[in-house]
mmCIF file of C-alpha atoms and ligand atoms in Angstrom:
data_model
loop_
_atom_site.group_PDB
_atom_site.id
_atom_site.type_symbol
_atom_site.label_atom_id
_atom_site.label_comp_id
_atom_site.label_asym_id
_atom_site.label_seq_id
_atom_site.Cartn_x
_atom_site.Cartn_y
_atom_site.Cartn_z
ATOM 1 C CA MET X 1 -14.743 -32.082 -13.240
ATOM 2 C CA LYS X 2 -16.542 -29.047 -12.247
ATOM 3 C CA VAL X 3 -19.110 -27.646 -14.662
ATOM 4 C CA ILE X 4 -20.093 -24.109 -14.507
ATOM 5 C CA LYS X 5 -23.129 -22.935 -16.694
ATOM 6 C CA VAL X 6 -23.154 -19.342 -17.663
ATOM 7 C CA LYS X 7 -25.662 -17.196 -19.771
ATOM 8 C CA ASN X 8 -23.697 -16.589 -22.923
ATOM 9 C CA TYR X 9 -20.245 -16.285 -24.706
ATOM 10 C CA GLN X 10 -19.537 -12.838 -23.010
ATOM 11 C CA GLN X 11 -19.986 -14.243 -19.606
ATOM 12 C CA LEU X 12 -17.932 -17.425 -20.286
ATOM 13 C CA SER X 13 -15.060 -15.224 -21.540
ATOM 14 C CA GLU X 14 -15.140 -13.005 -18.654
ATOM 15 C CA ILE X 15 -15.076 -15.765 -16.083
ATOM 16 C CA ALA X 16 -12.524 -17.589 -17.926
ATOM 17 C CA SER X 17 -10.398 -14.435 -18.034
ATOM 18 C CA VAL X 18 -10.816 -13.916 -14.159
ATOM 19 C CA MET X 19 -9.498 -17.547 -13.591
ATOM 20 C CA VAL X 20 -6.483 -16.977 -15.810
ATOM 21 C CA SER X 21 -5.686 -13.351 -14.474
ATOM 22 C CA ASP X 22 -5.990 -14.608 -10.819
ATOM 23 C CA LEU X 23 -3.501 -17.238 -11.622
ATOM 24 C CA LEU X 24 -1.202 -14.537 -13.241
ATOM 25 C CA VAL X 25 -1.628 -12.262 -10.139
ATOM 26 C CA LEU X 26 -0.626 -15.094 -7.719
ATOM 27 C CA LYS X 27 2.079 -16.598 -9.934
ATOM 28 C CA PRO X 28 3.491 -13.852 -12.385
ATOM 29 C CA ASP X 29 5.675 -16.379 -13.871
ATOM 30 C CA ALA X 30 3.108 -18.975 -14.394
ATOM 31 C CA THR X 31 3.254 -21.455 -17.472
ATOM 32 C CA LEU X 32 0.025 -21.278 -19.532
ATOM 33 C CA GLY X 33 -1.177 -23.899 -22.024
ATOM 34 C CA LEU X 34 -3.214 -21.954 -24.676
ATOM 35 C CA ALA X 35 -5.621 -23.030 -27.484
ATOM 36 C CA THR X 36 -6.732 -21.628 -30.817
ATOM 37 C CA GLY X 37 -10.100 -21.566 -32.495
ATOM 38 C CA SER X 38 -13.084 -19.234 -32.093
ATOM 39 C CA THR X 39 -13.807 -20.090 -28.454
ATOM 40 C CA PRO X 40 -10.876 -18.527 -26.542
ATOM 41 C CA ILE X 41 -10.866 -15.364 -28.534
ATOM 42 C CA GLY X 42 -13.170 -13.532 -26.041
ATOM 43 C CA LEU X 43 -10.840 -14.720 -23.241
ATOM 44 C CA TYR X 44 -7.791 -13.413 -24.887
ATOM 45 C CA GLN X 45 -9.645 -10.084 -25.327
ATOM 46 C CA HIS X 46 -10.397 -9.792 -21.712
ATOM 47 C CA LEU X 47 -6.786 -10.678 -20.912
ATOM 48 C CA ILE X 48 -5.458 -7.929 -23.292
ATOM 49 C CA ASN X 49 -7.894 -5.487 -21.524
ATOM 50 C CA LYS X 50 -6.673 -6.552 -18.121
ATOM 51 C CA TYR X 51 -3.024 -6.030 -19.339
ATOM 52 C CA GLN X 52 -3.904 -2.477 -20.725
ATOM 53 C CA LYS X 53 -5.431 -1.601 -17.281
ATOM 54 C CA HIS X 54 -2.199 -2.738 -15.447
ATOM 55 C CA LYS X 55 -3.946 -5.576 -13.688
ATOM 56 C CA ILE X 56 -1.559 -8.336 -15.218
ATOM 57 C CA SER X 57 1.617 -8.774 -16.919
ATOM 58 C CA PHE X 58 2.707 -11.446 -19.231
ATOM 59 C CA LYS X 59 6.467 -10.273 -18.800
ATOM 60 C CA ASN X 60 7.412 -13.517 -17.013
ATOM 61 C CA VAL X 61 4.688 -15.768 -18.324
ATOM 62 C CA LYS X 62 5.637 -18.802 -20.451
ATOM 63 C CA THR X 63 3.016 -20.237 -22.864
ATOM 64 C CA TYR X 64 2.809 -23.601 -24.902
ATOM 65 C CA ASN X 65 0.249 -23.827 -27.580
ATOM 66 C CA LEU X 66 -1.566 -26.998 -28.242
ATOM 67 C CA ASP X 67 -1.212 -27.540 -31.872
ATOM 68 C CA GLU X 68 -0.083 -26.082 -35.423
ATOM 69 C CA TYR X 69 -1.339 -27.118 -38.981
ATOM 70 C CA CYS X 70 1.182 -28.836 -41.068
ATOM 71 C CA ASP X 71 1.795 -27.594 -44.677
ATOM 72 C CA LEU X 72 1.162 -24.000 -43.736
ATOM 73 C CA PRO X 73 4.104 -21.555 -43.447
ATOM 74 C CA LYS X 74 4.464 -20.147 -40.032
ATOM 75 C CA ASN X 75 3.416 -16.702 -41.286
ATOM 76 C CA HIS X 76 0.302 -17.858 -43.262
ATOM 77 C CA GLN X 77 -2.684 -15.943 -42.112
ATOM 78 C CA GLU X 78 -4.390 -19.131 -40.904
ATOM 79 C CA SER X 79 -1.408 -20.749 -39.046
ATOM 80 C CA TYR X 80 -1.938 -20.973 -35.297
ATOM 81 C CA TYR X 81 1.423 -18.977 -34.991
ATOM 82 C CA THR X 82 -0.375 -15.978 -36.618
ATOM 83 C CA PHE X 83 -3.637 -16.561 -34.734
ATOM 84 C CA MET X 84 -1.913 -16.305 -31.388
ATOM 85 C CA HIS X 85 0.115 -13.050 -32.267
ATOM 86 C CA LYS X 86 -3.003 -11.523 -33.712
ATOM 87 C CA ASN X 87 -5.343 -12.429 -30.959
ATOM 88 C CA LEU X 88 -3.045 -12.255 -27.852
ATOM 89 C CA PHE X 89 0.672 -11.966 -28.142
ATOM 90 C CA ASP X 90 0.948 -8.764 -30.010
ATOM 91 C CA HIS X 91 -1.102 -6.883 -27.651
ATOM 92 C CA VAL X 92 0.597 -7.742 -24.353
ATOM 93 C CA ASP X 93 4.328 -7.726 -22.903
ATOM 94 C CA ILE X 94 5.050 -11.277 -23.431
ATOM 95 C CA ASN X 95 8.677 -12.223 -24.328
ATOM 96 C CA GLU X 96 8.863 -13.950 -27.799
ATOM 97 C CA GLU X 97 11.325 -16.533 -26.295
ATOM 98 C CA ASN X 98 8.654 -17.556 -23.806
ATOM 99 C CA ILE X 99 6.193 -18.410 -26.487
ATOM 100 C CA HIS X 100 6.061 -22.031 -27.642
ATOM 101 C CA ILE X 101 4.168 -23.194 -30.714
ATOM 102 C CA PRO X 102 4.834 -26.544 -32.274
ATOM 103 C CA SER X 103 6.544 -25.982 -35.522
ATOM 104 C CA SER X 104 5.835 -28.027 -38.605
ATOM 105 C CA GLU X 105 8.307 -26.139 -40.748
ATOM 106 C CA GLY X 106 11.299 -28.146 -42.277
ATOM 107 C CA ASP X 107 11.577 -31.764 -43.650
ATOM 108 C CA ASP X 108 11.877 -33.764 -40.478
ATOM 109 C CA LEU X 109 8.414 -33.619 -38.741
ATOM 110 C CA GLU X 110 9.161 -36.515 -36.485
ATOM 111 C CA LYS X 111 12.001 -34.565 -35.058
ATOM 112 C CA ARG X 112 9.825 -31.361 -34.455
ATOM 113 C CA CYS X 113 7.406 -33.608 -32.404
ATOM 114 C CA GLU X 114 10.244 -35.011 -30.366
ATOM 115 C CA GLU X 115 11.604 -31.593 -29.738
ATOM 116 C CA TYR X 116 8.157 -30.125 -28.830
ATOM 117 C CA ASN X 117 7.505 -33.254 -26.676
ATOM 118 C CA SER X 118 10.846 -32.719 -24.707
ATOM 119 C CA MET X 119 10.043 -29.184 -24.070
ATOM 120 C CA LEU X 120 6.707 -30.060 -22.620
ATOM 121 C CA ASN X 121 8.016 -32.716 -20.463
ATOM 122 C CA ARG X 122 10.469 -30.311 -19.081
ATOM 123 C CA ALA X 123 7.923 -27.586 -18.317
ATOM 124 C CA THR X 124 4.921 -27.682 -15.931
ATOM 125 C CA ILE X 125 1.763 -26.214 -17.249
ATOM 126 C CA ASP X 126 -0.131 -24.437 -14.350
ATOM 127 C CA LEU X 127 -3.215 -23.924 -16.324
ATOM 128 C CA GLN X 128 -4.229 -25.429 -19.747
ATOM 129 C CA VAL X 129 -6.875 -23.662 -21.888
ATOM 130 C CA LEU X 130 -9.037 -26.060 -23.978
ATOM 131 C CA GLY X 131 -11.831 -25.975 -26.607
ATOM 132 C CA ILE X 132 -13.628 -29.011 -27.693
ATOM 133 C CA GLY X 133 -14.166 -30.269 -31.086
ATOM 134 C CA SER X 134 -17.708 -31.298 -32.147
ATOM 135 C CA ASN X 135 -16.264 -34.769 -32.267
ATOM 136 C CA GLY X 136 -14.845 -34.595 -28.792
ATOM 137 C CA HIS X 137 -11.354 -33.693 -29.833
ATOM 138 C CA ILE X 138 -8.983 -31.853 -27.576
ATOM 139 C CA GLY X 139 -6.162 -30.120 -29.261
ATOM 140 C CA PHE X 140 -6.059 -32.071 -32.424
ATOM 141 C CA ASN X 141 -6.517 -35.413 -30.539
ATOM 142 C CA GLU X 142 -9.303 -37.040 -32.744
ATOM 143 C CA PRO X 143 -11.487 -39.773 -31.813
ATOM 144 C CA ASN X 144 -9.442 -43.152 -31.112
ATOM 145 C CA THR X 145 -6.416 -41.461 -30.225
ATOM 146 C CA PRO X 146 -4.690 -43.487 -27.307
ATOM 147 C CA PHE X 147 -4.959 -41.754 -23.936
ATOM 148 C CA ASP X 148 -1.305 -42.236 -23.507
ATOM 149 C CA GLN X 149 -0.381 -40.412 -26.746
ATOM 150 C CA GLU X 150 2.418 -37.757 -26.426
ATOM 151 C CA THR X 151 3.058 -35.023 -29.244
ATOM 152 C CA PHE X 152 2.363 -36.473 -32.618
ATOM 153 C CA ILE X 153 1.561 -35.725 -36.381
ATOM 154 C CA VAL X 154 -2.245 -36.319 -36.769
ATOM 155 C CA LYS X 155 -4.314 -36.749 -39.833
ATOM 156 C CA LEU X 156 -7.350 -34.478 -39.333
ATOM 157 C CA THR X 157 -10.841 -36.086 -39.590
ATOM 158 C CA GLU X 158 -13.117 -34.723 -42.418
ATOM 159 C CA LYS X 159 -15.310 -33.480 -39.613
ATOM 160 C CA THR X 160 -12.600 -31.279 -38.142
ATOM 161 C CA ARG X 161 -11.519 -30.030 -41.604
ATOM 162 C CA ILE X 162 -15.141 -29.179 -42.305
ATOM 163 C CA ASP X 163 -15.558 -27.581 -38.950
ATOM 164 C CA ASN X 164 -12.546 -25.344 -39.637
ATOM 165 C CA GLN X 165 -13.492 -24.702 -43.254
ATOM 166 C CA ARG X 166 -14.981 -21.310 -42.190
ATOM 167 C CA PHE X 167 -11.341 -19.821 -41.682
ATOM 168 C CA PHE X 168 -10.290 -20.673 -45.318
ATOM 169 C CA ASN X 169 -11.517 -19.947 -48.730
ATOM 170 C CA SER X 170 -12.510 -23.441 -49.471
ATOM 171 C CA LEU X 171 -12.175 -27.101 -47.884
ATOM 172 C CA ASP X 172 -9.439 -27.789 -50.341
ATOM 173 C CA GLU X 173 -7.200 -25.284 -48.515
ATOM 174 C CA VAL X 174 -7.831 -26.773 -45.047
ATOM 175 C CA PRO X 175 -4.632 -28.574 -44.167
ATOM 176 C CA HIS X 176 -5.041 -32.543 -43.725
ATOM 177 C CA TYR X 177 -2.315 -32.800 -41.008
ATOM 178 C CA ALA X 178 -1.446 -31.007 -37.785
ATOM 179 C CA ILE X 179 1.156 -31.390 -35.059
ATOM 180 C CA THR X 180 -0.479 -31.555 -31.712
ATOM 181 C CA MET X 181 0.169 -32.101 -27.960
ATOM 182 C CA GLY X 182 -0.993 -35.542 -27.245
ATOM 183 C CA ILE X 183 -3.634 -36.472 -24.574
ATOM 184 C CA LYS X 184 -0.933 -37.521 -22.102
ATOM 185 C CA ASN X 185 0.650 -34.014 -22.413
ATOM 186 C CA ILE X 186 -2.693 -32.357 -21.850
ATOM 187 C CA MET X 187 -3.330 -34.372 -18.788
ATOM 188 C CA ASN X 188 0.025 -33.359 -17.193
ATOM 189 C CA ALA X 189 -1.291 -29.818 -16.725
ATOM 190 C CA LYS X 190 -2.019 -28.970 -13.110
ATOM 191 C CA GLN X 191 -5.376 -27.323 -14.030
ATOM 192 C CA ILE X 192 -7.456 -27.573 -17.040
ATOM 193 C CA LEU X 193 -10.086 -24.957 -18.163
ATOM 194 C CA LEU X 194 -12.172 -26.141 -20.939
ATOM 195 C CA LEU X 195 -14.654 -23.699 -22.728
ATOM 196 C CA ALA X 196 -17.525 -24.525 -24.983
ATOM 197 C CA SER X 197 -20.060 -22.023 -26.447
ATOM 198 C CA GLY X 198 -23.061 -22.452 -28.969
ATOM 199 C CA LYS X 199 -25.513 -25.092 -30.074
ATOM 200 C CA SER X 200 -22.812 -26.730 -32.298
ATOM 201 C CA LYS X 201 -21.042 -27.952 -29.006
ATOM 202 C CA ALA X 202 -24.303 -29.083 -27.283
ATOM 203 C CA GLU X 203 -24.076 -32.696 -28.335
ATOM 204 C CA ALA X 204 -20.175 -32.909 -27.462
ATOM 205 C CA ILE X 205 -20.935 -31.461 -24.079
ATOM 206 C CA LYS X 206 -23.728 -33.826 -23.500
ATOM 207 C CA THR X 207 -21.450 -36.695 -24.201
ATOM 208 C CA LEU X 208 -18.614 -35.217 -22.088
ATOM 209 C CA VAL X 209 -20.872 -34.900 -19.196
ATOM 210 C CA THR X 210 -23.135 -38.016 -19.344
ATOM 211 C CA GLY X 211 -20.902 -40.400 -21.331
ATOM 212 C CA GLU X 212 -18.482 -43.030 -20.334
ATOM 213 C CA ILE X 213 -14.641 -42.565 -20.601
ATOM 214 C CA THR X 214 -13.590 -43.853 -23.964
ATOM 215 C CA GLU X 215 -10.880 -43.177 -26.346
ATOM 216 C CA LYS X 216 -13.870 -42.935 -28.982
ATOM 217 C CA PHE X 217 -14.392 -39.426 -27.313
ATOM 218 C CA PRO X 218 -10.995 -37.774 -26.392
ATOM 219 C CA ALA X 219 -12.315 -35.259 -24.001
ATOM 220 C CA SER X 220 -13.657 -37.960 -21.834
ATOM 221 C CA ILE X 221 -10.348 -38.626 -20.258
ATOM 222 C CA LEU X 222 -10.721 -35.142 -18.553
ATOM 223 C CA LYS X 223 -12.920 -36.932 -15.984
ATOM 224 C CA LYS X 224 -9.924 -38.685 -14.711
ATOM 225 C CA HIS X 225 -8.032 -35.355 -14.033
ATOM 226 C CA PRO X 226 -8.099 -33.965 -10.660
ATOM 227 C CA ASN X 227 -8.559 -30.401 -11.452
ATOM 228 C CA VAL X 228 -10.780 -29.719 -14.533
ATOM 229 C CA ILE X 229 -13.246 -26.751 -14.933
ATOM 230 C CA VAL X 230 -15.629 -26.550 -17.746
ATOM 231 C CA ILE X 231 -17.231 -23.515 -18.537
ATOM 232 C CA ILE X 232 -20.340 -23.694 -20.917
ATOM 233 C CA ASP X 233 -22.920 -21.176 -22.035
ATOM 234 C CA GLU X 234 -26.761 -21.949 -22.211
ATOM 235 C CA GLU X 235 -26.638 -23.201 -25.785
ATOM 236 C CA ALA X 236 -23.646 -25.473 -25.182
ATOM 237 C CA ALA X 237 -25.680 -26.791 -22.093
ATOM 238 C CA SER X 238 -28.795 -27.135 -23.941
ATOM 239 C CA LEU X 239 -28.909 -30.956 -24.178
ATOM 240 C CA ILE X 240 -27.801 -31.693 -20.426
HETATM 241 P P1 LIG V 301 -13.597 -23.742 -31.767
HETATM 242 O O1 LIG V 301 -12.677 -25.078 -31.910
HETATM 243 O O2 LIG V 301 -13.247 -22.978 -30.710
HETATM 244 O O3 LIG V 301 -13.086 -22.975 -33.048
HETATM 245 O O4 LIG V 301 -14.899 -24.196 -31.804
HETATM 246 C C1 LIG V 301 -12.497 -25.842 -30.733
HETATM 247 C C2 LIG V 301 -11.798 -27.085 -31.167
HETATM 248 O O5 LIG V 301 -11.740 -27.693 -32.232
HETATM 249 O O6 LIG V 301 -11.010 -27.574 -30.121
#
């Protein structure tokens, strides 16, 4: 695991975007694993900018998102489907059929998981973008998720619901369940780029960098992956 410390969120976003765009230049039909949340928004803005300057194209890029809330319609303003379109897909030349986001619509959620998992197992993700939860979650793999877990329905911890409350009108509106890639799916990516910014991530980054590998802290498994780059800003790095 290589840790790169940068000054601030702007630098973090810029450096991450160079890594992603270098890949797209070398491999225009790359498969990206994408994340939602506040952290990757700057990265996506830089990628849109590079696309507008004709430096990169998403024409042949395929994407797989980490997760999606249950009990929110796809077009809800806080669904990850909406987030990805608003923050990246609507502004670049990606083909809608190359976009993959877990679907929690319909009755048979177990079937939705199996379908997404089979798709993931047929794909090879060249680069997986990750954020990290303050409790060490990656995707929505909450503490004590088995490391060999594949795509599943997760009950979100209260900590995660409270962390995500800022996107909703009240805590009551934050979904209790989500569908998420499992840790095993994430570990199958050829390369992983984890981004963390701000004081609220400092404790998690300390545990990631200095702690042991344990299912109590899901991100710790990344130490076993051969190709992980962690980019953190000064505030996120303040406890290491
Ligand atoms: P954030 O979320 O980018 O909104 O901080 C990260 C995560 O929970 O994985």
